mmCIF file of N, CA and C in Angstrom:
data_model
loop_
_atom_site.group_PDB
_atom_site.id
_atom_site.type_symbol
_atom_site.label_atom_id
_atom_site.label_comp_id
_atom_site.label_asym_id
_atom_site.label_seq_id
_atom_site.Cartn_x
_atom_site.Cartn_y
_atom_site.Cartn_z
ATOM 1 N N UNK A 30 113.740 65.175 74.430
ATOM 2 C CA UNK A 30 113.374 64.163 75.424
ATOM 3 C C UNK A 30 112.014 63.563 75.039
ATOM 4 N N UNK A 31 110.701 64.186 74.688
ATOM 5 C CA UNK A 31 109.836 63.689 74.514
ATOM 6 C C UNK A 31 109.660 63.142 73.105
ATOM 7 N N UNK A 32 110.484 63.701 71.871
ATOM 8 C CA UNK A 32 110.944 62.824 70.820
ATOM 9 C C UNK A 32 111.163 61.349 71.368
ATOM 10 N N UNK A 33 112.070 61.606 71.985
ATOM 11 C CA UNK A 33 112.742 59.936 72.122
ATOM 12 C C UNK A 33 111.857 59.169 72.777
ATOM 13 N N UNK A 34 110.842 59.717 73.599
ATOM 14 C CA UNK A 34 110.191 58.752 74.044
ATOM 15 C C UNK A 34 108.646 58.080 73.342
ATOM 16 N N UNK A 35 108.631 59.494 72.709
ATOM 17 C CA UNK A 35 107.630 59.144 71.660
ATOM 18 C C UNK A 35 107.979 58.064 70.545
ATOM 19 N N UNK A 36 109.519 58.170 69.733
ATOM 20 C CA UNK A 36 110.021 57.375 68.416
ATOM 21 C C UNK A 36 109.852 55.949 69.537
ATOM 22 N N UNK A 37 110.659 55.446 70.822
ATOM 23 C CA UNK A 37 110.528 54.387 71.590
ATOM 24 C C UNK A 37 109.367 54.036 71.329
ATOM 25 N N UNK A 38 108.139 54.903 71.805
ATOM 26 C CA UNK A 38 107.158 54.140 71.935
ATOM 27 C C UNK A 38 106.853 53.595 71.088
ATOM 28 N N UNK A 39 106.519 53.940 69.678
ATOM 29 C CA UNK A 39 105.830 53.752 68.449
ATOM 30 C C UNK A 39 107.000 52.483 68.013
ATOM 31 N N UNK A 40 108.145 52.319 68.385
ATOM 32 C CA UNK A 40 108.598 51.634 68.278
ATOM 33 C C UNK A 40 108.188 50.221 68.449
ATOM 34 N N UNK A 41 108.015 50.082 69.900
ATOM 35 C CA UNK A 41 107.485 48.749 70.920
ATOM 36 C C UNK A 41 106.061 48.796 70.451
ATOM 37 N N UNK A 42 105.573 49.672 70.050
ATOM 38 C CA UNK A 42 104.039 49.364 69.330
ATOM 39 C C UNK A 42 103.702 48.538 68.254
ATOM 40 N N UNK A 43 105.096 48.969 67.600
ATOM 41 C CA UNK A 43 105.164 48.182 66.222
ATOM 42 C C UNK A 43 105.627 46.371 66.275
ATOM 43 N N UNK A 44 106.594 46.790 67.428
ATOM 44 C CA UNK A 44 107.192 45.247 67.311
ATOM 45 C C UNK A 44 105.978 44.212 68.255
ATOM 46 N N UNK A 45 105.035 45.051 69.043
ATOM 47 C CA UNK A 45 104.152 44.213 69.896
ATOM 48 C C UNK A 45 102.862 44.007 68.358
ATOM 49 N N UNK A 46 102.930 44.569 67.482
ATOM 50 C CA UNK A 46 101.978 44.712 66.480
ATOM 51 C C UNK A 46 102.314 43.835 65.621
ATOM 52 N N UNK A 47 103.630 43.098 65.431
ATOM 53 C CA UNK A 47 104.423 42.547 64.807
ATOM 54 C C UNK A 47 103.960 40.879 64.651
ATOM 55 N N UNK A 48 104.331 40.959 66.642
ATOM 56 C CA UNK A 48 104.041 39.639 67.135
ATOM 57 C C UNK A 48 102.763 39.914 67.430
ATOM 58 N N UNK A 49 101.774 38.241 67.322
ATOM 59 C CA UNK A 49 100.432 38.169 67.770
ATOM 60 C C UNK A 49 100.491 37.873 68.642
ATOM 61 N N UNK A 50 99.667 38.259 70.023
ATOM 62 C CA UNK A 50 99.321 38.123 71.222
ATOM 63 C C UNK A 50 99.017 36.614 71.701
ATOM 64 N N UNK A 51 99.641 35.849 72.427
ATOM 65 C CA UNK A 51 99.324 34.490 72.946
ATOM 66 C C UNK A 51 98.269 34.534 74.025
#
């Protein structure tokens, strides 16, 4: 459980890291 929420997070970290902030 805390796997998955950890791989999620780092996930959405990456794709918000991805895109530049408007």
């Amino acid at each position: 459980m805390r796997a998955r929420l950890q791989e999620e997070m780092r996930t959405i970290e990456a794709m918000r890291s991805s895109q530049p902030p408007i």
